[in-house]
Amino acid sequence: MTAQRDGMAELTEALGGRLAFGADYNPEQWPEEVWDEDVALMRAAGVTMVSVGIFSWALLEPEPGKHDFGWLDRVLDRLHAGGIHVDLATATASPPPWFLLEHPDAALVDGAGVRRTFGSRQAYCPSSPAFRGAAVRMAGAMAERYADHPAVVMWHVSNEYADHNWHCYCDVSAAAYRDWLRDRYGSLDALNDAWATAFWSQHYTDWEQIGPPREVSYNSFANPGQQLDWWRFSSDAQRDLFRAEAAAVREHSDAPLTTNFMGFFKPLDYRGWAAEQDIVSNDHYLIGAEPDRTQHLAMTADLLRSLAGGRSWLLMEHSTSAVNWQPRNLAKVPGEMRRNSFQHLARGADGVMFFQWRASRGGAEKFHSAMVPHAGTESRLWRDVCRLGDDVRAIAEVAGSRVAPASVALLFDWPSWWAATLDSHPSVDVDPLVTARAWHKVCWGRNIGVDVIGPADGLEGYDVVVLPVQYLLDDATVARLTAYVRGGGTLVATYFSGIVDEHDHIRLGGYPGALRDLLGIRVEEFHPLPEGETVPLAGLKEGVGRVWSELGRATGAEVVASYAVGPCAGAPAITRHAVGRGMAWYVGTELTAEALDEVADEVLGAVEPVVEGLPAGVEAVRRLGAEASYLFVVNHTHETVIVPIDGVDLLGGSTGAPHVVKAGDVAVIRQP
Ligand code: GAL
């Protein structure tokens, strides 16, 4: 469900038609003399908006109920005088030291029952009424004071909910969990049934007997139903806190509001959060050592656009260069920050923001890059920041345009992800995100547009729908997938999909119970592979499977490839089943990149890329505006590329056709 309100369009208007460009701004880390220089440099860099106050609670409320807003008044006034707009935080991301002293029972408790102490950030229990009360009061006080401040154009509620406190196992949380379970199940009978408590003497006769899945006896497993519901509950508990804080802001202000997501962040099912954001926003950081980091960025941006219902969204944070929290914090190579930024913009972001404006000189993040580095403005990084500011200004007219409809939908569902990765499963090597990334990568490499959709999203218009390890499927989704294939769609389901219902109960009678008929196959037994081993497949040129194999047979499907050796020799590994006017493919193992490419040639063969004929490593995405379309080209390669397209490059200024995009460069080509 998408929010009614298009807060991103409101923001663009408030920014005078410019895109959001800026960063988290933490002036409280600096003496006031620096603030004037900050504003001057922001203007020089083309900054339009900064996020202020995210971690300022302790300075804004130094004693319970006593506020010191003076310094923030001066910051906001200065920013306003300099023409810089503000995304103002509720300042509730991390409570002050006094809070946990006053409310020791609001501190985070881990699964072993150990209370975590103050000294970092976000060390609170999300279900704590004391924390909620304090945060709501603070959020309300901020909104009341600054609702009418002319610099403030949007609200930033808390920050990255759950980043450091995703699950709290304290007694308060346990009570909240029981309430949540009562709501979900209504009766203990229903809960006992859903959790299969007949197993291991777990039958509950009183709600008070139920607790969170804390650490259990050695070398054993907590009840899977209890664990799966715990993930659900914990995501909802964080959302309830968000709702309470957001409501406190909305009492005083109509400005659009957001809380920043973290892409494929496992603890929060953002599908249940997105509709409550006026602006859907995201923080994305590359894992510097990852060869496929560029594709990870693209897939995350595709998720964000899907969460925003296809509308524009906001990149709230990324880094200008290195971060501080990876084992080796690799600096970005020249041009990488610019390419990263344009990937987000291409995929629907109407702004690029960073963490943070000025690199800190103290604190845990002092080695994190920023827009103003420790070296100051005599630096390549600063020059790159200013250039990006120019670029962002040059493409302002893309604001509000929509990314052209995608041809492929990748189904990615949080509850299924949680359930698929619980313990006591056939193999620890099964990871829905890995499989989803592999399928996104073959599309991305071909410049085929992908939406990352949820089970309730519509399937109309997609040429291909992919279910990567969609372990948990409910009946309604199966019915819609079946109708989609009958109507002419192409479905690809991978191994370990359709195995259980929403209670994590096996769908009996042969795997994959939910999809058996649609796929025309029946699997009797899983044979996951030993760590690092592969199995050759007969029927493909480059056929090798990893992670998984299984013993089954086709009951209507055509066998495309089968296991060549081993206990499943001769059994189907890849099948396709003509159903109605469509086709249902099944891939029963994790394909290597080469094998997947070969299968993709078949499955995606008829799907049109955004632009024909671009070499690998050149990313192309089209955004459609009311009067023009914009082809974003990001050249990740070391070669110049010729783009056979007629139009005007908003960045380089070249007109006509073709366009030359140099190694590592970016173009945004406007076409009528
Ligand atoms: C984000 C967070 C920021 C900063 C940044 C560093 O997760 O919102 O406050 O810590 O990471 O990469």
XYZ file of C-alpha atoms and ligand atoms in Angstrom:
684
model
C 0.000 0.000 0.000
C 1.325 3.393 -0.958
C 0.811 6.537 1.076
C -1.823 8.890 -0.336
C 0.454 11.829 0.041
C 3.384 12.479 -2.299
C 5.673 14.078 0.243
C 8.618 13.913 -2.139
C 6.843 16.250 -4.558
C 6.054 18.588 -1.657
C 9.694 18.559 -0.650
C 10.910 19.363 -4.161
C 8.523 22.296 -4.202
C 9.771 23.479 -0.827
C 13.321 23.269 -2.176
C 12.314 25.559 -5.018
C 12.280 22.800 -7.612
C 15.786 21.643 -6.737
C 16.768 18.137 -5.756
C 17.706 17.411 -2.168
C 21.487 17.525 -1.874
C 23.245 17.609 1.454
C 23.988 15.559 4.527
C 23.466 14.914 8.204
C 24.696 18.105 9.822
C 25.993 17.844 13.399
C 27.022 21.410 14.305
C 26.968 20.581 18.014
C 30.278 18.811 17.454
C 31.882 22.135 16.498
C 32.365 25.602 17.981
C 29.979 28.244 16.677
C 32.691 29.952 14.605
C 32.708 26.908 12.372
C 28.970 27.217 11.672
C 29.357 30.298 9.500
C 31.996 28.576 7.457
C 29.717 25.558 7.204
C 26.921 27.590 5.666
C 29.303 29.292 3.252
C 30.720 25.945 2.149
C 27.263 24.424 1.836
C 26.367 27.219 -0.550
C 29.572 26.659 -2.481
C 28.822 22.963 -2.831
C 25.222 23.480 -3.939
C 23.727 21.981 -0.778
C 19.956 22.450 -0.621
C 19.068 20.605 2.584
C 20.720 19.175 5.680
C 19.409 16.811 8.376
C 19.846 18.389 11.785
C 19.521 17.212 15.364
C 19.496 13.455 14.857
C 21.707 12.727 17.879
C 21.126 15.945 19.807
C 18.760 14.784 22.522
C 21.313 14.993 25.349
C 22.141 18.602 24.470
C 18.555 19.660 23.794
C 17.195 18.133 26.995
C 20.181 18.119 29.359
C 17.911 17.402 32.337
C 14.561 15.634 32.292
C 11.968 18.101 31.051
C 14.455 21.038 30.819
C 15.148 22.067 27.268
C 17.984 24.085 25.831
C 16.915 25.027 22.335
C 19.030 28.160 22.079
C 21.916 26.685 20.156
C 19.578 24.904 17.745
C 17.657 28.140 17.155
C 20.915 29.775 16.147
C 21.849 26.877 13.856
C 18.500 26.898 12.088
C 18.489 30.682 11.748
C 21.939 30.627 10.211
C 20.995 27.873 7.797
C 17.860 29.732 6.810
C 19.752 32.964 6.273
C 22.079 31.015 3.984
C 19.218 29.524 1.983
C 19.807 25.998 3.259
C 16.682 23.993 4.103
C 16.388 21.613 6.995
C 15.189 18.071 7.482
C 14.697 18.388 11.231
C 15.072 15.336 13.421
C 12.933 14.500 16.415
C 16.330 14.082 18.140
C 15.163 10.808 19.637
C 17.557 8.361 17.991
C 19.524 7.908 21.176
C 18.469 8.792 24.732
C 20.667 10.931 27.006
C 22.662 9.403 29.882
C 20.127 10.554 32.499
C 17.352 8.619 30.847
C 18.732 5.144 31.505
C 19.748 6.112 35.023
C 16.168 7.150 35.704
C 14.738 4.135 33.868
C 17.182 1.239 34.144
C 14.412 -1.121 33.049
C 14.260 0.655 29.670
C 17.731 -0.549 28.708
C 18.178 -3.172 26.023
C 18.371 -6.821 27.131
C 19.936 -9.467 24.935
C 18.834 -13.039 24.350
C 20.955 -14.299 27.245
C 19.155 -11.935 29.615
C 22.084 -9.529 29.934
C 21.253 -5.839 30.154
C 23.294 -3.762 27.713
C 24.723 -0.573 29.073
C 24.806 3.051 28.007
C 27.806 4.281 26.062
C 27.057 3.827 22.392
C 23.679 4.664 20.879
C 20.137 3.289 20.675
C 20.567 1.179 23.838
C 16.860 1.227 24.636
C 14.068 -1.309 24.638
C 11.671 -0.448 21.790
C 8.672 -1.666 23.824
C 9.534 0.348 26.922
C 6.670 2.681 27.887
C 9.208 4.899 29.666
C 11.264 5.289 26.507
C 8.202 5.789 24.369
C 6.926 8.468 26.724
C 10.221 10.338 26.758
C 10.693 10.067 22.993
C 7.153 11.195 22.245
C 7.556 14.193 24.571
C 10.851 15.119 22.931
C 9.491 14.687 19.398
C 6.475 16.792 20.324
C 8.642 19.492 21.882
C 10.780 19.681 18.732
C 7.754 19.862 16.463
C 6.037 22.434 18.626
C 9.061 24.685 18.714
C 10.119 24.398 15.088
C 6.953 23.654 13.093
C 6.881 27.221 11.845
C 10.591 27.750 11.445
C 11.090 28.800 7.836
C 14.122 26.544 7.369
C 12.264 23.353 8.231
C 10.850 21.569 5.180
C 10.531 18.017 6.483
C 10.793 15.835 9.576
C 13.196 13.036 10.313
C 11.670 10.725 12.908
C 14.294 9.021 15.071
C 16.988 7.427 12.903
C 17.398 3.970 11.422
C 15.013 2.258 13.826
C 16.332 -1.063 15.147
C 19.832 -0.625 13.779
C 21.396 -1.536 17.135
C 18.416 -2.753 19.196
C 16.443 -4.948 16.814
C 15.318 -7.459 19.435
C 14.942 -6.726 23.130
C 14.333 -9.761 25.353
C 13.445 -7.972 28.605
C 10.349 -8.667 30.693
C 8.571 -5.583 29.350
C 9.114 -6.881 25.827
C 7.927 -10.312 26.915
C 4.640 -8.833 28.153
C 4.247 -6.832 24.939
C 4.954 -9.985 22.945
C 2.184 -11.830 24.798
C -0.257 -9.000 24.037
C 0.741 -9.105 20.403
C 0.244 -12.892 20.333
C -3.193 -12.569 21.952
C -4.157 -10.159 19.194
C -2.806 -12.411 16.479
C -4.239 -15.712 17.667
C -7.174 -14.880 19.914
C -6.854 -18.147 21.788
C -4.173 -20.382 23.214
C -5.528 -23.240 21.122
C -4.808 -21.308 17.965
C -1.331 -20.404 19.193
C -0.557 -23.974 20.235
C -1.612 -25.132 16.815
C 0.373 -22.466 14.937
C 3.502 -23.148 16.963
C 3.108 -26.925 16.783
C 3.608 -27.109 20.547
C 2.608 -30.769 20.657
C 6.271 -31.172 19.845
C 8.828 -31.343 22.704
C 6.275 -30.906 25.494
C 5.653 -27.233 24.788
C 1.861 -27.136 25.015
C 0.849 -23.854 26.706
C -2.074 -23.631 29.121
C -1.629 -20.020 30.225
C -0.450 -16.930 28.327
C 1.959 -16.134 31.158
C 3.932 -19.267 30.286
C 4.969 -17.719 26.979
C 8.089 -15.620 26.556
C 10.479 -14.423 23.876
C 12.767 -17.002 22.260
C 15.597 -16.279 24.687
C 18.674 -18.475 24.674
C 17.528 -22.039 25.327
C 19.193 -25.186 26.606
C 22.588 -25.955 25.051
C 22.911 -27.098 21.491
C 19.178 -26.991 20.835
C 16.584 -24.831 19.105
C 13.781 -22.573 20.227
C 10.346 -23.285 18.770
C 10.328 -22.058 15.125
C 6.818 -20.595 15.401
C 7.866 -18.678 18.488
C 10.941 -17.433 16.647
C 9.097 -16.425 13.481
C 6.437 -14.549 15.446
C 9.204 -12.897 17.457
C 10.626 -11.414 14.260
C 7.137 -10.251 13.320
C 6.433 -8.815 16.751
C 9.780 -7.056 17.021
C 9.325 -5.358 13.636
C 5.835 -4.248 14.713
C 7.109 -3.007 18.094
C 9.574 -0.715 16.361
C 6.858 0.457 14.003
C 4.556 1.260 16.914
C 7.280 3.419 18.372
C 7.694 5.154 15.022
C 3.930 5.714 14.862
C 3.854 7.286 18.309
C 6.743 9.632 17.537
C 5.340 10.515 14.110
C 1.948 11.301 15.645
C 3.623 13.677 18.106
C 5.186 15.549 15.186
C 1.984 15.603 13.167
C 0.146 17.258 16.019
C 2.146 20.395 15.349
C 3.312 20.267 11.747
C 2.046 19.406 8.261
C 5.500 19.184 6.721
C 6.223 15.779 5.160
C 7.818 13.251 7.444
C 10.026 10.220 7.073
C 12.143 7.770 8.947
C 15.188 6.502 7.102
C 15.114 2.847 6.023
C 18.154 0.619 5.539
C 17.260 -1.303 2.407
C 17.401 -5.060 2.914
C 17.565 -4.703 6.681
C 16.396 -8.025 8.010
C 14.772 -6.997 11.321
C 12.223 -4.577 9.860
C 9.552 -5.563 7.370
C 9.509 -2.224 5.591
C 6.494 -3.302 3.561
C 4.456 -2.554 6.660
C 6.161 0.814 7.171
C 6.275 2.404 3.744
C 2.640 3.488 3.560
C 3.108 5.520 6.736
C 5.925 7.618 5.319
C 5.148 10.883 3.561
C 8.553 10.438 1.962
C 10.135 7.014 1.635
C 13.830 7.442 2.390
C 16.808 5.142 2.588
C 20.386 4.895 3.780
C 22.710 2.817 1.653
C 26.334 1.955 2.294
C 28.550 -0.093 0.034
C 30.504 -2.975 1.447
C 33.804 -1.769 0.047
C 35.365 -5.198 -0.319
C 32.414 -6.589 -2.251
C 32.995 -7.023 -5.984
C 29.244 -6.738 -6.691
C 28.671 -3.653 -4.536
C 27.423 -1.627 -7.492
C 24.725 -4.165 -8.249
C 23.803 -4.337 -4.579
C 23.220 -0.616 -4.700
C 21.005 -0.987 -7.787
C 18.933 -3.751 -6.227
C 18.445 -1.773 -3.044
C 17.346 1.262 -5.030
C 14.884 -0.971 -6.908
C 13.502 -2.136 -3.567
C 13.103 1.444 -2.379
C 11.251 2.490 -5.500
C 8.927 -0.481 -5.076
C 8.355 0.434 -1.419
C 7.514 3.951 -2.582
C 4.905 2.481 -4.939
C 6.903 3.543 -7.995
C 7.086 7.176 -6.895
C 10.239 9.117 -6.175
C 12.071 8.461 -2.917
C 14.947 10.083 -1.103
C 18.464 8.792 -0.573
C 18.949 10.071 2.963
C 22.470 8.774 3.560
C 25.362 7.283 1.691
C 29.057 7.982 2.021
C 31.303 10.249 0.028
C 34.089 7.703 0.483
C 35.094 5.266 3.262
C 32.944 4.325 6.252
C 34.303 3.423 9.697
C 32.452 0.208 10.551
C 33.828 -2.384 8.167
C 36.942 -4.427 8.924
C 38.838 -2.574 6.191
C 37.244 0.725 5.251
C 38.074 1.107 1.598
C 37.963 4.599 0.210
C 35.907 5.071 -2.937
C 37.915 5.242 -6.129
C 37.780 8.464 -8.163
C 34.354 8.845 -9.765
C 32.741 6.147 -7.642
C 30.771 8.527 -5.414
C 29.387 10.225 -8.501
C 28.432 6.955 -10.152
C 26.839 5.698 -6.928
C 24.826 8.901 -6.658
C 23.606 8.656 -10.229
C 22.627 5.035 -9.786
C 20.291 6.087 -6.986
C 18.974 9.031 -8.993
C 18.436 6.822 -12.049
C 16.404 4.390 -9.989
C 13.992 6.966 -8.672
C 15.729 8.966 -5.948
C 14.905 12.681 -6.103
C 17.842 13.626 -3.956
C 21.209 12.407 -2.741
C 22.260 13.050 0.819
C 25.245 11.858 2.800
C 26.356 10.966 6.251
C 27.749 13.510 7.132
C 28.542 17.147 6.322
C 31.811 17.691 8.176
C 34.050 14.791 9.218
C 34.127 14.569 13.025
C 37.321 15.096 14.926
C 36.230 12.956 17.855
C 33.831 10.117 18.535
C 33.352 6.668 17.083
C 32.818 7.910 13.537
C 35.815 10.200 13.194
C 37.245 8.065 10.391
C 33.981 8.103 8.432
C 34.170 10.163 5.263
C 32.048 13.288 4.894
C 31.347 16.097 2.427
C 34.006 18.228 4.141
C 36.928 15.914 4.898
C 39.516 16.378 7.659
C 41.814 17.735 4.969
C 39.363 20.560 4.285
C 38.599 22.043 0.902
C 42.091 21.484 -0.491
C 41.160 17.942 -1.386
C 39.967 15.814 -4.253
C 36.982 14.755 -2.201
C 35.770 18.323 -1.707
C 36.180 19.075 -5.405
C 34.186 15.920 -6.214
C 31.463 16.999 -3.785
C 31.195 20.399 -5.485
C 31.087 18.794 -8.892
C 28.287 16.506 -7.746
C 26.442 19.557 -6.459
C 26.679 21.075 -9.952
C 25.502 17.836 -11.517
C 22.533 17.533 -9.217
C 21.556 21.116 -10.012
C 21.862 20.400 -13.740
C 19.382 17.541 -13.667
C 16.803 19.152 -11.351
C 14.103 18.766 -13.981
C 14.048 14.965 -13.458
C 12.309 15.492 -10.096
C 8.963 13.775 -10.050
C 9.604 11.717 -13.190
C 9.005 8.010 -12.749
C 11.304 5.159 -13.585
C 9.919 3.406 -16.673
C 7.834 0.326 -15.814
C 10.034 -2.673 -15.037
C 9.767 -5.905 -17.024
C 10.774 -8.217 -14.208
C 9.438 -8.512 -10.676
C 11.511 -10.105 -7.973
C 9.338 -11.248 -5.090
C 11.027 -10.568 -1.779
C 9.091 -10.999 1.427
C 10.400 -10.350 4.919
C 8.425 -13.056 6.811
C 9.576 -15.617 4.259
C 13.167 -14.385 4.654
C 12.899 -14.726 8.435
C 11.358 -18.175 8.220
C 13.763 -19.459 5.551
C 16.785 -18.550 7.624
C 15.698 -19.968 10.982
C 17.834 -22.683 12.534
C 17.341 -26.479 12.215
C 16.891 -26.333 8.446
C 18.318 -28.532 5.682
C 21.308 -26.256 5.013
C 22.827 -23.112 6.483
C 23.907 -22.174 2.971
C 20.371 -21.320 1.843
C 19.971 -17.545 1.781
C 17.059 -15.889 -0.052
C 18.985 -12.648 -0.376
C 21.875 -14.375 -2.143
C 19.512 -16.015 -4.616
C 17.586 -12.778 -5.124
C 20.830 -10.954 -5.803
C 21.882 -13.538 -8.368
C 18.641 -13.055 -10.282
C 18.760 -9.298 -9.965
C 22.312 -9.379 -11.242
C 21.457 -11.188 -14.483
C 18.748 -8.600 -15.134
C 20.961 -5.685 -14.114
C 23.756 -6.952 -16.377
C 21.291 -6.911 -19.261
C 19.788 -3.532 -18.362
C 16.399 -5.089 -17.767
C 14.313 -3.143 -15.274
C 13.444 -4.934 -12.031
C 10.940 -4.134 -9.292
C 11.457 -5.801 -5.919
C 7.873 -6.512 -4.957
C 6.019 -7.981 -2.002
C 3.490 -10.815 -2.028
C 0.536 -8.428 -2.020
C 1.790 -6.289 -4.919
C 0.165 -6.559 -8.352
C 1.758 -8.770 -11.015
C 0.125 -7.135 -14.042
C 2.497 -5.915 -16.698
C 5.538 -7.949 -15.731
C 7.031 -10.225 -18.386
C 8.723 -12.349 -15.744
C 8.164 -12.852 -12.014
C 10.977 -14.480 -10.019
C 10.533 -16.201 -6.646
C 14.019 -16.542 -5.149
C 13.821 -19.002 -2.223
C 10.288 -17.883 -1.409
C 10.071 -20.508 1.339
C 6.851 -19.281 2.926
C 3.862 -18.743 0.663
C 0.264 -18.169 1.679
C -2.676 -19.467 -0.351
C -3.709 -16.053 -1.644
C -0.271 -15.415 -3.143
C -0.210 -18.868 -4.732
C -3.597 -18.165 -6.302
C -2.389 -14.864 -7.720
C 0.815 -16.414 -9.062
C -1.222 -19.158 -10.707
C -3.568 -16.633 -12.321
C -0.560 -14.645 -13.503
C 0.941 -17.668 -15.274
C -2.391 -18.775 -16.732
C -2.819 -15.312 -18.132
C 0.445 -15.499 -20.044
C 3.127 -14.612 -17.496
C 6.464 -16.322 -16.999
C 7.225 -17.422 -13.458
C 10.573 -18.647 -12.166
C 10.584 -20.323 -8.763
C 13.783 -21.548 -7.189
C 14.447 -24.391 -4.736
C 13.109 -24.095 -1.197
C 10.120 -22.046 -2.378
C 6.520 -22.799 -1.434
C 7.601 -25.201 1.297
C 5.550 -23.896 4.228
C 2.420 -21.878 4.998
C 2.334 -18.671 7.032
C 2.728 -20.698 10.272
C 5.897 -22.339 9.004
C 4.041 -25.650 8.675
C 5.150 -27.927 5.866
C 2.751 -28.197 2.956
C 2.526 -31.974 2.737
C 2.371 -34.440 -0.121
C 5.680 -33.695 -1.833
C 7.652 -30.475 -2.157
C 7.140 -27.682 -3.062
C 3.656 -28.109 -1.697
C 2.358 -24.669 -2.579
C 3.673 -24.723 -6.135
C 3.667 -28.427 -7.045
C 0.743 -28.187 -9.456
C 1.772 -24.905 -10.982
C 5.329 -26.117 -11.584
C 4.338 -29.650 -12.619
C 6.934 -31.302 -10.410
C 7.043 -33.336 -7.211
C 10.106 -33.504 -4.949
C 10.535 -36.326 -2.438
C 13.742 -35.516 -0.654
C 16.210 -32.663 -0.295
C 19.901 -33.373 -0.812
C 21.689 -30.162 0.169
C 25.318 -30.211 -0.895
C 28.321 -30.286 1.418
C 30.009 -26.941 1.953
C 31.705 -25.678 -1.199
C 30.683 -28.656 -3.332
C 28.951 -28.443 -6.677
C 26.902 -30.842 -8.747
C 27.147 -31.031 -12.552
C 23.906 -30.643 -14.463
C 23.124 -32.423 -17.716
C 21.263 -30.355 -20.272
C 23.083 -27.031 -19.910
C 26.376 -26.091 -21.546
C 27.758 -24.601 -18.335
C 25.561 -26.490 -15.958
C 26.759 -26.528 -12.366
C 24.660 -26.267 -9.239
C 25.688 -25.235 -5.737
C 24.158 -25.426 -2.254
C 21.214 -27.643 -3.102
C 20.030 -30.685 -4.995
C 16.917 -32.756 -4.610
C 15.255 -35.961 -5.630
C 12.067 -35.422 -7.575
C 10.335 -35.987 -10.849
C 8.390 -34.051 -13.411
C 4.636 -34.578 -13.204
C 3.781 -32.481 -16.221
C 6.754 -30.191 -16.634
C 9.391 -30.544 -19.308
C 12.862 -31.299 -17.938
C 15.432 -28.728 -19.076
C 18.374 -29.977 -17.016
C 18.916 -32.797 -14.573
C 21.513 -33.758 -11.970
C 24.275 -35.589 -13.812
C 25.786 -37.549 -10.913
C 25.272 -38.277 -7.252
C 22.281 -39.446 -5.261
C 19.874 -37.405 -7.404
C 21.382 -38.441 -10.765
C 18.709 -38.274 -13.433
C 16.297 -36.237 -11.317
C 15.181 -32.878 -12.728
C 17.171 -29.806 -11.691
C 15.509 -27.293 -14.013
C 12.051 -27.661 -15.481
C 9.427 -25.618 -17.279
C 5.710 -26.158 -17.291
C 3.325 -24.628 -19.786
C 0.210 -23.535 -17.906
C -2.585 -21.686 -19.652
C -0.922 -19.058 -21.805
C 2.167 -18.830 -19.622
C 5.164 -20.762 -18.405
C 6.264 -21.793 -14.922
C 9.993 -22.483 -14.576
C 11.599 -24.239 -11.657
C 15.272 -24.059 -10.740
C 16.030 -26.677 -8.123
C 19.577 -25.661 -7.240
C 21.655 -22.505 -6.783
C 23.118 -21.946 -10.223
C 26.637 -20.683 -10.739
C 26.826 -17.351 -12.562
C 27.521 -19.040 -15.907
C 24.678 -21.527 -15.532
C 22.293 -18.804 -14.444
C 23.264 -16.731 -17.441
C 22.430 -19.631 -19.716
C 19.036 -20.128 -18.103
C 18.444 -16.382 -18.199
C 19.038 -16.419 -21.952
C 15.951 -18.614 -22.185
C 13.810 -17.004 -19.530
C 14.666 -13.378 -20.263
C 15.425 -13.827 -23.974
C 12.300 -11.987 -25.111
C 12.473 -9.229 -22.497
C 13.502 -5.855 -23.891
C 16.461 -4.080 -22.264
C 16.236 -0.357 -21.589
C 18.714 0.250 -24.432
C 19.980 -2.343 -26.905
C 23.629 -3.014 -27.463
C 25.341 -1.550 -24.390
C 28.387 -3.478 -23.188
C 28.471 -5.193 -19.787
C 29.127 -2.748 -16.985
C 27.235 0.124 -18.542
C 24.067 0.703 -16.592
C 21.069 2.316 -18.307
C 17.796 3.309 -16.676
C 15.028 5.465 -18.070
C 12.870 7.867 -16.120
C 9.673 9.179 -17.704
C 8.582 12.758 -17.118
C 5.491 14.607 -18.285
C 7.265 16.221 -21.217
C 10.496 14.321 -21.644
C 12.172 11.082 -20.806
C 15.625 10.832 -19.233
C 18.058 8.063 -20.005
C 20.588 7.690 -17.202
C 23.803 6.032 -18.340
C 26.384 5.049 -15.734
C 29.577 3.738 -17.248
C 31.219 1.487 -14.659
C 33.820 0.269 -17.158
C 37.297 1.452 -18.084
C 36.272 1.990 -21.723
C 34.461 4.770 -23.524
C 30.985 3.727 -24.596
C 28.862 4.952 -27.478
C 25.165 5.263 -26.656
C 23.129 5.241 -29.853
C 20.512 7.654 -28.575
C 19.387 11.060 -29.784
C 18.901 13.757 -27.175
C 20.559 16.309 -24.908
C 22.986 15.258 -22.189
C 22.014 17.397 -19.203
C 25.455 16.858 -17.664
C 27.905 17.091 -20.553
C 25.749 19.336 -22.745
C 26.236 17.272 -25.900
C 23.285 17.109 -28.268
C 22.232 14.857 -31.135
C 23.312 11.246 -31.520
C 25.184 9.187 -30.596
C 26.406 10.111 -27.119
C 29.878 9.289 -25.950
C 30.167 8.368 -22.279
C 33.762 8.174 -21.167
C 35.192 5.483 -18.890
C 33.743 5.938 -15.420
C 31.504 8.795 -16.531
C 27.785 9.425 -16.311
C 25.216 10.926 -18.704
C 21.586 11.943 -18.338
C 20.129 12.181 -21.824
C 16.870 14.041 -22.220
C 14.643 12.944 -25.061
C 11.349 14.532 -25.987
C 24.103 5.164 9.532
C 23.630 6.110 10.617
C 24.515 7.324 10.735
C 25.956 6.949 10.677
C 26.235 6.160 9.431
C 27.660 5.722 9.272
O 23.714 3.865 9.819
O 22.326 6.524 10.381
O 24.214 7.985 11.931
O 26.257 6.178 11.794
O 25.457 4.999 9.440
O 27.861 4.950 8.107
